[in-house]
mmCIF file of C-alpha atoms in Angstrom:
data_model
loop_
_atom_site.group_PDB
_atom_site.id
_atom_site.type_symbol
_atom_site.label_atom_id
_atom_site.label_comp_id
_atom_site.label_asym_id
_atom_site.label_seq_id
_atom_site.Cartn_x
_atom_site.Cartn_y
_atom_site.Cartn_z
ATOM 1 C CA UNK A 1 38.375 28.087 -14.495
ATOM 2 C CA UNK A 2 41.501 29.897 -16.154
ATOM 3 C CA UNK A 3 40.237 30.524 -19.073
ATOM 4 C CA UNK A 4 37.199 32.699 -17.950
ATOM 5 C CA UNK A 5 36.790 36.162 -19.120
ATOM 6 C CA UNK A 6 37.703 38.578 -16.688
ATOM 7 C CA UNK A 7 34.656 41.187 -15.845
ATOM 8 C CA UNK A 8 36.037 44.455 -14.106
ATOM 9 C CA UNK A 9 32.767 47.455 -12.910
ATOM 10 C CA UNK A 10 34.199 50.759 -13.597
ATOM 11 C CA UNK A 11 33.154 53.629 -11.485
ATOM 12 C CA UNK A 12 30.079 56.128 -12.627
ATOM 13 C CA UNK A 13 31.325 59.515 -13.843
ATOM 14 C CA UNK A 14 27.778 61.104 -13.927
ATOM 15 C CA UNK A 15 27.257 62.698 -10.031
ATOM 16 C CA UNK A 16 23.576 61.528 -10.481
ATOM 17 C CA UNK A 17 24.458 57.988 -11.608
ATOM 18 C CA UNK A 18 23.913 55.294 -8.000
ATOM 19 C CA UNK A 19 22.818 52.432 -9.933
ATOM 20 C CA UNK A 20 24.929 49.317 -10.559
ATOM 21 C CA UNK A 21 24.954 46.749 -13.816
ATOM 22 C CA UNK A 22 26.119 44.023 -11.271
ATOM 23 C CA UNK A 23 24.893 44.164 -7.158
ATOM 24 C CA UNK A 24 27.121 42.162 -4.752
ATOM 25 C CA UNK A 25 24.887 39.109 -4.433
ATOM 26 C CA UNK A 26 24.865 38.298 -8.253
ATOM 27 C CA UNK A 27 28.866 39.296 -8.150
ATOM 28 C CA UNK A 28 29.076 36.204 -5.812
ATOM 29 C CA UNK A 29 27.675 34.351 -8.162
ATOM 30 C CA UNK A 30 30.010 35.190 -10.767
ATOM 31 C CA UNK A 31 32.940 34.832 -9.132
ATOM 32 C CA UNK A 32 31.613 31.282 -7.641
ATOM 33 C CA UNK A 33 31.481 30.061 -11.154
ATOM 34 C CA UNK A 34 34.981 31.011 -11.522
ATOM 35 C CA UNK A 35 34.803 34.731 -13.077
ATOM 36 C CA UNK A 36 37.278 37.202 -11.748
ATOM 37 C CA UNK A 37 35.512 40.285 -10.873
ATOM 38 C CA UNK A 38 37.289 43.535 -10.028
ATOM 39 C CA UNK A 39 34.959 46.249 -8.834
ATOM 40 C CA UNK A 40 36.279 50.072 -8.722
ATOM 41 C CA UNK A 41 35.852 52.563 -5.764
ATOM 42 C CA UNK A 42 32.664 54.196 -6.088
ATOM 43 C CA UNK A 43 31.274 57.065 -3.681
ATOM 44 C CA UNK A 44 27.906 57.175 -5.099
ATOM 45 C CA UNK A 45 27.232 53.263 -5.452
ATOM 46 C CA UNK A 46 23.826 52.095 -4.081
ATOM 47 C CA UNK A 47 25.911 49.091 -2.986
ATOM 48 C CA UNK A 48 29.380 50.042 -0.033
ATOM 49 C CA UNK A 49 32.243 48.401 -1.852
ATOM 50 C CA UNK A 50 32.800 46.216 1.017
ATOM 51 C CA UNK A 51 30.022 43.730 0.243
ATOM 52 C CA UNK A 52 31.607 43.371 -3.299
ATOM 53 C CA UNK A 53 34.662 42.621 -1.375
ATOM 54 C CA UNK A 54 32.936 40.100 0.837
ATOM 55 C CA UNK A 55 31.431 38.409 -2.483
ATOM 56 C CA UNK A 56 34.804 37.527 -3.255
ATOM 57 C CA UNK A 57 35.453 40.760 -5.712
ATOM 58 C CA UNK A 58 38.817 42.483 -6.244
ATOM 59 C CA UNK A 59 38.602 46.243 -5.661
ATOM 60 C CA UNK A 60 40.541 48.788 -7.713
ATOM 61 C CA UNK A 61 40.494 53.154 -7.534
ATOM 62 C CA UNK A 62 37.740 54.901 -9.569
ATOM 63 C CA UNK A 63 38.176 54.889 -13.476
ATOM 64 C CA UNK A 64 41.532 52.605 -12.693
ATOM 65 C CA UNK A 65 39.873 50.329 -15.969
ATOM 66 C CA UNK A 66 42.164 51.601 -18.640
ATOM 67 C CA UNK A 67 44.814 50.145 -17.542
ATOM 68 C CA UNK A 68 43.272 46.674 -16.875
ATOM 69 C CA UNK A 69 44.752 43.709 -19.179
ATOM 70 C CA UNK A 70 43.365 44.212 -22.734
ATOM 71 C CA UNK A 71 41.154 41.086 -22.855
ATOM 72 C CA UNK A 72 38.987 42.654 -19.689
ATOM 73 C CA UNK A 73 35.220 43.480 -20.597
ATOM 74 C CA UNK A 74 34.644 46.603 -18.975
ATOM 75 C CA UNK A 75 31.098 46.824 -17.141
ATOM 76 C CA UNK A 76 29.257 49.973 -16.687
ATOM 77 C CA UNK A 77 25.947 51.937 -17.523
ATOM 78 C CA UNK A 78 26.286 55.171 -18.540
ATOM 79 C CA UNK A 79 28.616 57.117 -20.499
ATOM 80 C CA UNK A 80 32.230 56.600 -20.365
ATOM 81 C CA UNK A 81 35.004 59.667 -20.010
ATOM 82 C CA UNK A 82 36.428 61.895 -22.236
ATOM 83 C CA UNK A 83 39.729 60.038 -21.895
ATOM 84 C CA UNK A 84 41.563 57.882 -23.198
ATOM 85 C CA UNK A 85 40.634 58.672 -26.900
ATOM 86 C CA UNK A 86 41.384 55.169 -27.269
ATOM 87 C CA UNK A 87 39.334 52.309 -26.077
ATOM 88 C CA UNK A 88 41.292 49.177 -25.945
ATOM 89 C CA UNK A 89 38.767 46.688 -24.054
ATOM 90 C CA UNK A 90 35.493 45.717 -24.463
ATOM 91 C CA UNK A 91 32.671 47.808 -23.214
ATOM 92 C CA UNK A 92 29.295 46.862 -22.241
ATOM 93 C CA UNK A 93 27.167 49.850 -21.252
ATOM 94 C CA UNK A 94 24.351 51.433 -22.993
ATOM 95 C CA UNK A 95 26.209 53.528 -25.436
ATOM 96 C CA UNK A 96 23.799 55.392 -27.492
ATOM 97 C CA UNK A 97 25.498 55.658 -30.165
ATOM 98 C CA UNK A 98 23.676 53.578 -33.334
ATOM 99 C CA UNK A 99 20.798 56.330 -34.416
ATOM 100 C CA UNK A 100 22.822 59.162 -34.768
ATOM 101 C CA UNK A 101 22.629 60.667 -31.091
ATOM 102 C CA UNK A 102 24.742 63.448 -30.331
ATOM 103 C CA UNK A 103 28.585 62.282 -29.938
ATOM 104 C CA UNK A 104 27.981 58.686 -31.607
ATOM 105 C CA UNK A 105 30.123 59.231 -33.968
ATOM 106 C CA UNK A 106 33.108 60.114 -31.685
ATOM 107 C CA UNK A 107 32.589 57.655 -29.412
ATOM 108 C CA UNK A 108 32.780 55.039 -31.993
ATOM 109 C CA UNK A 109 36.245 56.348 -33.612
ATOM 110 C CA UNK A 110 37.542 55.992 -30.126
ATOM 111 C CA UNK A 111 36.682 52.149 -30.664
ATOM 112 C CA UNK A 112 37.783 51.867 -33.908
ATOM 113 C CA UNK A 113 41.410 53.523 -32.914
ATOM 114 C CA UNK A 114 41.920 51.500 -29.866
ATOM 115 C CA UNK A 115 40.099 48.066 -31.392
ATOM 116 C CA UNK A 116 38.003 47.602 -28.788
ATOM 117 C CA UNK A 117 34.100 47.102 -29.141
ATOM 118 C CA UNK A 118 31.016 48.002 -27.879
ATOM 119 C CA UNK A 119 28.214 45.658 -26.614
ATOM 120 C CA UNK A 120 25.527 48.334 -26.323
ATOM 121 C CA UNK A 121 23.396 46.580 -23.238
ATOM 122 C CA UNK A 122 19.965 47.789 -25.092
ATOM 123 C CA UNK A 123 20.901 45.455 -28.011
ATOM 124 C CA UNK A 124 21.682 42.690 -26.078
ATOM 125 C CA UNK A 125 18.317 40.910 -27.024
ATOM 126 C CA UNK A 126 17.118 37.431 -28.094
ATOM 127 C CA UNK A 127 16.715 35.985 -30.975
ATOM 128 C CA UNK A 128 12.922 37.649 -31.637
ATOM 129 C CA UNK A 129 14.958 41.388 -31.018
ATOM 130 C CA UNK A 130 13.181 41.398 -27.495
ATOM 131 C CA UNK A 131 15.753 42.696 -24.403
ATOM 132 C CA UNK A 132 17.085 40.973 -22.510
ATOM 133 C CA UNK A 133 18.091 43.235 -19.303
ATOM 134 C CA UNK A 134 16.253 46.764 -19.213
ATOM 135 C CA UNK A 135 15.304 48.976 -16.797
ATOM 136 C CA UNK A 136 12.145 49.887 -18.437
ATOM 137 C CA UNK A 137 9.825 48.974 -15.902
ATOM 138 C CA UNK A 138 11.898 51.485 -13.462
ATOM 139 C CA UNK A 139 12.061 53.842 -15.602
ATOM 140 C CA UNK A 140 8.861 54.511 -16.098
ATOM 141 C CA UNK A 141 7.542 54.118 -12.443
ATOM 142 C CA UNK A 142 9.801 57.004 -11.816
ATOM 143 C CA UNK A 143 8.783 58.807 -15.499
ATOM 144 C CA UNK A 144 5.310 58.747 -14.416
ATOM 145 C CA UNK A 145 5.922 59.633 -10.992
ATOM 146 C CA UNK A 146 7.609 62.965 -11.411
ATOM 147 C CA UNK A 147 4.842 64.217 -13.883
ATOM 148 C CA UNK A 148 2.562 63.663 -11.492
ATOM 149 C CA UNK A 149 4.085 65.347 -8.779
ATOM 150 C CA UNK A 150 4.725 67.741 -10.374
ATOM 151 C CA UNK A 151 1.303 68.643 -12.086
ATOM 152 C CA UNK A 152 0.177 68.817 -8.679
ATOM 153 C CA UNK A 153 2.843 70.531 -7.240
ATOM 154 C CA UNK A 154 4.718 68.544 -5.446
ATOM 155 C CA UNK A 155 8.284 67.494 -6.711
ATOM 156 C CA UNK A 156 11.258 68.281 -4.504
ATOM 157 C CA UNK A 157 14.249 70.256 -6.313
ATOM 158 C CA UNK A 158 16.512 69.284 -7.206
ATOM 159 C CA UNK A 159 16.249 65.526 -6.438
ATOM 160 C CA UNK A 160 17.649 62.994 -4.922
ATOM 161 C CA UNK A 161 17.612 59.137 -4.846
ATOM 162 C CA UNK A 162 15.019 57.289 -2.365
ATOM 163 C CA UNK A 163 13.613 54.279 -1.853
ATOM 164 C CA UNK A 164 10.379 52.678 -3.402
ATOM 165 C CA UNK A 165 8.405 53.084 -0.142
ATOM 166 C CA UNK A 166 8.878 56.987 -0.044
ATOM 167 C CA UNK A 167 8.526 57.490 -3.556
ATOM 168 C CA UNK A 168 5.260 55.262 -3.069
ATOM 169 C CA UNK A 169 4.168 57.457 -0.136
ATOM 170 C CA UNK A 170 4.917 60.618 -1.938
ATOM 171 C CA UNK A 171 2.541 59.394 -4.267
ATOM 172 C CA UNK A 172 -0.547 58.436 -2.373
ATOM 173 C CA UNK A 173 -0.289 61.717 -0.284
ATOM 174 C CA UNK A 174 -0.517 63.576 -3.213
ATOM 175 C CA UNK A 175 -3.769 62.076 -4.466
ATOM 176 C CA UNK A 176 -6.716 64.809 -4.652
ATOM 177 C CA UNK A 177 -9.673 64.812 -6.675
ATOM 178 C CA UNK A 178 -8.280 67.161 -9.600
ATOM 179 C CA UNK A 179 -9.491 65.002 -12.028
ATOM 180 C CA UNK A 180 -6.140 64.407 -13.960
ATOM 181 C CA UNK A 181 -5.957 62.631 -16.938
ATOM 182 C CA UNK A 182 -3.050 60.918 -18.081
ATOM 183 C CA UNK A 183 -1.850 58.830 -20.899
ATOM 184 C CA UNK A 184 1.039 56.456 -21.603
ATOM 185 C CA UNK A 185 1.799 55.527 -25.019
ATOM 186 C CA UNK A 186 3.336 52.298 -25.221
ATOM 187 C CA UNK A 187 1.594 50.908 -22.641
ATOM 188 C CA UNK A 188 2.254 47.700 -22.572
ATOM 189 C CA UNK A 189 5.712 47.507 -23.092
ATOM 190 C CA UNK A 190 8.297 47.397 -19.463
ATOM 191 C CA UNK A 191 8.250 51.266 -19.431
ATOM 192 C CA UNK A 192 4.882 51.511 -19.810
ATOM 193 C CA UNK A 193 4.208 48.808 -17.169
ATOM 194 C CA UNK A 194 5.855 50.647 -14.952
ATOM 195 C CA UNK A 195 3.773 53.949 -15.552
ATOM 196 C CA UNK A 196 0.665 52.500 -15.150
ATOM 197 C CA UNK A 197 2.396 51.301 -11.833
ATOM 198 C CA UNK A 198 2.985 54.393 -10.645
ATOM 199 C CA UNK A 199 -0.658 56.140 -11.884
ATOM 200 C CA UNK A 200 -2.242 53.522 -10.152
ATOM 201 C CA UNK A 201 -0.341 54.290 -6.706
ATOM 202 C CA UNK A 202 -1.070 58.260 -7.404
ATOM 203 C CA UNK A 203 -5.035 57.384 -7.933
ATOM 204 C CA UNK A 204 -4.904 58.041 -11.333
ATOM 205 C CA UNK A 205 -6.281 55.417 -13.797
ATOM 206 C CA UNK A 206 -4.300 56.312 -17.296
ATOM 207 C CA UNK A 207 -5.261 56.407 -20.856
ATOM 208 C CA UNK A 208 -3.294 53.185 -22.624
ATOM 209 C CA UNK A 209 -2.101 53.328 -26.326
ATOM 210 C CA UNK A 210 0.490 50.957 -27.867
ATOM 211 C CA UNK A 211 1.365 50.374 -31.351
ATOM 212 C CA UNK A 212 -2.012 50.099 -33.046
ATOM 213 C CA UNK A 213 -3.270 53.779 -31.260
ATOM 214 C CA UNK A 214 0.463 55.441 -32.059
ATOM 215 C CA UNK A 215 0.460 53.776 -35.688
ATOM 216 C CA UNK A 216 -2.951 55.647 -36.114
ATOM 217 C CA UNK A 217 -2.759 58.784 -33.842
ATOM 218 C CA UNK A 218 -5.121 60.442 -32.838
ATOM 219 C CA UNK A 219 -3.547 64.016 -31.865
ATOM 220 C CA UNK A 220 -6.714 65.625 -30.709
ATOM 221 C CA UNK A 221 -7.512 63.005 -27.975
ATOM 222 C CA UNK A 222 -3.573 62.905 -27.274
ATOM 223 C CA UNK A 223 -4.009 66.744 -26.618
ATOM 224 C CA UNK A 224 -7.145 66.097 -24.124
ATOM 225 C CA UNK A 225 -4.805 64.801 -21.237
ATOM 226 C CA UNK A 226 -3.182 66.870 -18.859
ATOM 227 C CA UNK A 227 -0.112 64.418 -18.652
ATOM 228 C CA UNK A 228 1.673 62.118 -21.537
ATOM 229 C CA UNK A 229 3.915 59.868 -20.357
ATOM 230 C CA UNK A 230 5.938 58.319 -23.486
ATOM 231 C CA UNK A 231 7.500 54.977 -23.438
ATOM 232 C CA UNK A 232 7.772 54.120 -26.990
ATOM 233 C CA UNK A 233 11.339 53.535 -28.239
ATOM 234 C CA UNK A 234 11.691 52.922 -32.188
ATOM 235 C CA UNK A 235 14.975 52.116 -34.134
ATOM 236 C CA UNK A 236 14.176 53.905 -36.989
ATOM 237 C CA UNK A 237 12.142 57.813 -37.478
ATOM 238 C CA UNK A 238 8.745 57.388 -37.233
ATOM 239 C CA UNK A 239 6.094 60.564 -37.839
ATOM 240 C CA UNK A 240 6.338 62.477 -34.549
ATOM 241 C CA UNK A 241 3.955 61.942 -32.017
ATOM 242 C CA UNK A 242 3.528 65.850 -31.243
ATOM 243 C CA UNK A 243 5.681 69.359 -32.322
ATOM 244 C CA UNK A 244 5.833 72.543 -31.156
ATOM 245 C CA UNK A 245 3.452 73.636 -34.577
ATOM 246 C CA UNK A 246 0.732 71.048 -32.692
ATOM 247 C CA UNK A 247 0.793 73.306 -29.051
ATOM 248 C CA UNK A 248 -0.869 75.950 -30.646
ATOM 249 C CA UNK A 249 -3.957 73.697 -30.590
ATOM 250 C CA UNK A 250 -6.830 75.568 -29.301
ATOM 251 C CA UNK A 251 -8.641 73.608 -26.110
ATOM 252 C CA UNK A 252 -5.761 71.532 -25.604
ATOM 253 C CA UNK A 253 -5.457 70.422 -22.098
ATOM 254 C CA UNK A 254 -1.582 68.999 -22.307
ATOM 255 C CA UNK A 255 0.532 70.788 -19.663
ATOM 256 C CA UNK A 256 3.130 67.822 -18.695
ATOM 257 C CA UNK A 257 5.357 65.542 -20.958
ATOM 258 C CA UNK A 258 7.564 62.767 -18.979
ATOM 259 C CA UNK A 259 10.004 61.674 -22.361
ATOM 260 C CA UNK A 260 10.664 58.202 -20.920
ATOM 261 C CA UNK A 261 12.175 57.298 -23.896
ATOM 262 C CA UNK A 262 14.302 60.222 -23.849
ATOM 263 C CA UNK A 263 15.729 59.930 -27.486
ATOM 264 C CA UNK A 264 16.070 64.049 -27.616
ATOM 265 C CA UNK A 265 19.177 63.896 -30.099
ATOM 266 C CA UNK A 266 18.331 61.734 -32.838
ATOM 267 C CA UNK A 267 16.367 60.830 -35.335
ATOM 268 C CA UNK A 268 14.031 58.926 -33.394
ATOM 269 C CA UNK A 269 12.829 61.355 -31.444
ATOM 270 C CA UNK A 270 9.152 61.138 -31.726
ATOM 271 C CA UNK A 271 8.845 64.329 -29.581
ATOM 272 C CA UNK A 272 10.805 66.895 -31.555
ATOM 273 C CA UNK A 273 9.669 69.595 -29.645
ATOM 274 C CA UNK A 274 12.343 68.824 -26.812
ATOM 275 C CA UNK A 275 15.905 68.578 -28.113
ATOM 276 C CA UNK A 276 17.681 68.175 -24.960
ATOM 277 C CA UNK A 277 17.194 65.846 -22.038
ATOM 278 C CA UNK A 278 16.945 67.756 -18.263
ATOM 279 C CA UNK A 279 18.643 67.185 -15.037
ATOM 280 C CA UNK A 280 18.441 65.868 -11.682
ATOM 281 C CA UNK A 281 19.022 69.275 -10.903
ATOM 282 C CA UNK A 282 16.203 70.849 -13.170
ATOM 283 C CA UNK A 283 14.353 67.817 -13.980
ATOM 284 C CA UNK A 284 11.307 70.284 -15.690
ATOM 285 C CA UNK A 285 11.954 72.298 -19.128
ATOM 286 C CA UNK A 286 9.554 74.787 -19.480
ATOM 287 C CA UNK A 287 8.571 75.469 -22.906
ATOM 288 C CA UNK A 288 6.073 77.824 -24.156
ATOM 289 C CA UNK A 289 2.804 76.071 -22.442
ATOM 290 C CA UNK A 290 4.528 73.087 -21.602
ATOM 291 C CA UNK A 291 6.389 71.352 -19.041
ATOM 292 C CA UNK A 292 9.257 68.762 -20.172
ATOM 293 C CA UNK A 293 10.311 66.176 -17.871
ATOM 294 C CA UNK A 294 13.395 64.403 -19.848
ATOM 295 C CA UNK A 295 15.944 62.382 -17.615
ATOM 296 C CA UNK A 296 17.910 59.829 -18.924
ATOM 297 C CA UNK A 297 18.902 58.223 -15.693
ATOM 298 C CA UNK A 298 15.499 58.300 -14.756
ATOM 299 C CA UNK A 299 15.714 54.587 -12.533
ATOM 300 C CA UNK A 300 18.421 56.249 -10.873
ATOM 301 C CA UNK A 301 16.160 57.959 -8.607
ATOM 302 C CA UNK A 302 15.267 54.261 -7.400
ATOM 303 C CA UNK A 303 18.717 52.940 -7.469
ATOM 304 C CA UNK A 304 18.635 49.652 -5.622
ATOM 305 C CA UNK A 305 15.588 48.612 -6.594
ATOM 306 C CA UNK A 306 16.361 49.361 -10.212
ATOM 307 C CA UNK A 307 19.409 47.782 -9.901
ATOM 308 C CA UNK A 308 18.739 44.266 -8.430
ATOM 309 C CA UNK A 309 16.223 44.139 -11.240
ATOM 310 C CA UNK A 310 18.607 44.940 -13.917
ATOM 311 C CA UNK A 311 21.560 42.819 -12.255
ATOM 312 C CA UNK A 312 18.816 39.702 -12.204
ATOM 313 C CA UNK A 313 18.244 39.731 -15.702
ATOM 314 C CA UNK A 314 21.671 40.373 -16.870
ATOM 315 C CA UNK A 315 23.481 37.885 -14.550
ATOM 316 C CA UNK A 316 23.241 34.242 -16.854
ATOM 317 C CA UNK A 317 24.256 36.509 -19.786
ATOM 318 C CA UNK A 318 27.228 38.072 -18.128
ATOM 319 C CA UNK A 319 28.166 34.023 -17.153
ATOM 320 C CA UNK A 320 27.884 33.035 -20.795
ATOM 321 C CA UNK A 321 30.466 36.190 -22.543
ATOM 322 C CA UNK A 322 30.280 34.005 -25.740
ATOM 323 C CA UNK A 323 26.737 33.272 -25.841
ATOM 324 C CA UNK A 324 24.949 34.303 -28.995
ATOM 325 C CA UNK A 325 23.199 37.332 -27.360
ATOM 326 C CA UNK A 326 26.542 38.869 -27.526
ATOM 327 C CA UNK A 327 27.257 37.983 -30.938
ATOM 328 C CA UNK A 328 24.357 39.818 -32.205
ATOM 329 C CA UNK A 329 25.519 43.336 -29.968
ATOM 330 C CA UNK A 330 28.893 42.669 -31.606
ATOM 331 C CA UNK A 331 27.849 42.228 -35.109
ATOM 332 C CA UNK A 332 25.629 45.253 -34.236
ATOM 333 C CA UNK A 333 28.062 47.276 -33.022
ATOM 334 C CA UNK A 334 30.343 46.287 -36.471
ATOM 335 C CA UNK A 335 27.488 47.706 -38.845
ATOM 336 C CA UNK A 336 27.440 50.625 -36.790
ATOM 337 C CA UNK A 337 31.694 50.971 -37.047
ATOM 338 C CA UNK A 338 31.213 50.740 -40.541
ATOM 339 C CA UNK A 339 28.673 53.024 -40.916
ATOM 340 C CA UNK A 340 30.530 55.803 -39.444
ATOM 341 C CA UNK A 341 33.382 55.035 -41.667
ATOM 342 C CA UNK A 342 31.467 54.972 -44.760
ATOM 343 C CA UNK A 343 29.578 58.426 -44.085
ATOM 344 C CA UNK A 344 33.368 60.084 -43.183
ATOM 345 C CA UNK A 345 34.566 58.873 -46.606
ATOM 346 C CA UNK A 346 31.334 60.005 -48.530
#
């Protein structure tokens, strides 16, 4: 197949990043339908390069993509690097870069001088506006998780990747009769799924809002949990679930936030009273009474898991580059160009 569209997996430049949009066994499949696949050098991959190269995969040196032919999409996850300031090829990764999140608007002029385009993975969705690959579901397992071991003091710092098994373990040893209460707000969506996973292991049965409880909050009762795990991501701002004004509530029994949705820099942000997300390396923010847990990597932690989830879903879209799923990020990622250009001529 000639004419395919050549895929090439760029390195991670975050230290903390191990997961992988594509894992070697769905790579195969690519490149048995006739995709070229190059895969770069990568010595934090969950995944040794050599079972890409045994799929049939091309290897290249770390962050050797910008000089790949100009009609290569450019796989990754996370944030790209500082250079080039322009970006020739198209990128799919999750960008965040359409609500007005901290360096958007940079990151789109590098697009717009180079021509290339983004196809933001978290607006790759059907025609209903559902997603179509996510790692909700890992991310909050993991979300949930860390709250919990931490509340009962038992998170290892700074941390470091493991598998489901220990980070299931870790969980049921730390189960005590402290009489925890927890709640996840947007419960039934894939993050919040995951949560209530990860309660359940840690012998904690959760409180469970979605949109009809956060439409209607009820702060007080929101305040009577020792934990809040929050797995609602909107598009557009929304009143804020809780502020810094709303800790001075007297009684309140809130000591642990896990942002799941992590939105810290923008609008969205229905937790204003974090504006920054933390690290692997000091995953907790303490604020004044309260404990922020706000990774944005947070499946990371569960890297091959997350990944062979992720890779799964994302694997008939990746064989179909055309497909209307990818029209929609384009024209997406078009408004969002325009946008920008509109605002810097205002």
């Amino acid at each position: 197949m000639s004419d395919a569209p050549r895929l090439w997996m760029r390195h991670e430049s975050r230290s903390s990043e191990r997961r992988a949009p594509l894992t070697p066994e769905d790579a195969a499949v690519l490149v048995a339908h006739g995709v070229p696949v190059t895969v770069e050098e990568s010595p934090q991959r969950a995944f040794p390069l050599g079972d890409y190269r045994a799929a049939g995969c091309a290897t290249a040196p770390a962050g050797s993509w910008t000089g790949a032919p100009a009609d290569t999409y450019v796989l990754g996850l996370k944030e790209l690097p500082e250079d080039p300031g322009r970006l020739i090829h198209r990128h799919i990764f999750f960008g965040h870069a359409y609500k007005g999140q901290s360096g958007a608007a940079e990151l789109l002029g590098r697009f717009t001088a180079g021509g290339g385009s983004l196809l933001d993975l978290e607006y790759l969705t059907d025609e209903d506006g559902r997603r179509l690959a996510a790692f909700g579901h890992w991310a909050g397992y993991v979300g949930a998780a860390l709250a919990v071991l931490h509340r009962r003091d038992r998170l290892t710092v700074p941390l470091a990747p493991l598998g489901r098994a220990e980070l299931d373990a870790a969980l049921r040893d730390s189960r005590t009769d402290d009489g925890l209460r927890a709640l996840v707000t947007g419960a039934l969506g894939r993050c919040g799924s995951g949560a209530r996973e990860a309660f359940a292991t840690a012998g904690i049965e959760p409180t469970c809002w979605d949109l009809a409880e956060t439409r209607r909050l009820d702060r007080a009762a929101l305040l009577d949990h020792d934990i809040l795990v929050n797995a609602v991501l909107t598009s557009r701002p929304v009143p804020p679930f809780l502020t810094a004004e709303h800790l001075d509530t007297p009684g309140r029994r809130l000591s642990v936030v896990s942002d799941v949705t992590c939105d810290v820099t923008s609008d969205c942000n229905v937790l204003p009273l974090n504006d920054r997300p933390t690290t692997w390396e000091q995953p907790v923010r303490r604020l004044p009474g309260l404990d922020v847990i706000a990774i944005d990597n947070l499946p990371s932690l569960l890297p091959a898991e997350a990944s062979r989830s992720f890779s799964a879903d994302l694997l008939p879209h990746l064989l179909d580059l055309g497909g209307p799923p990818w029209e929609r990020c384009l024209r997406t990622f078009h408004a969002a160009q325009r946008s920008v250009q509109e605002s810097a001529h205002a």
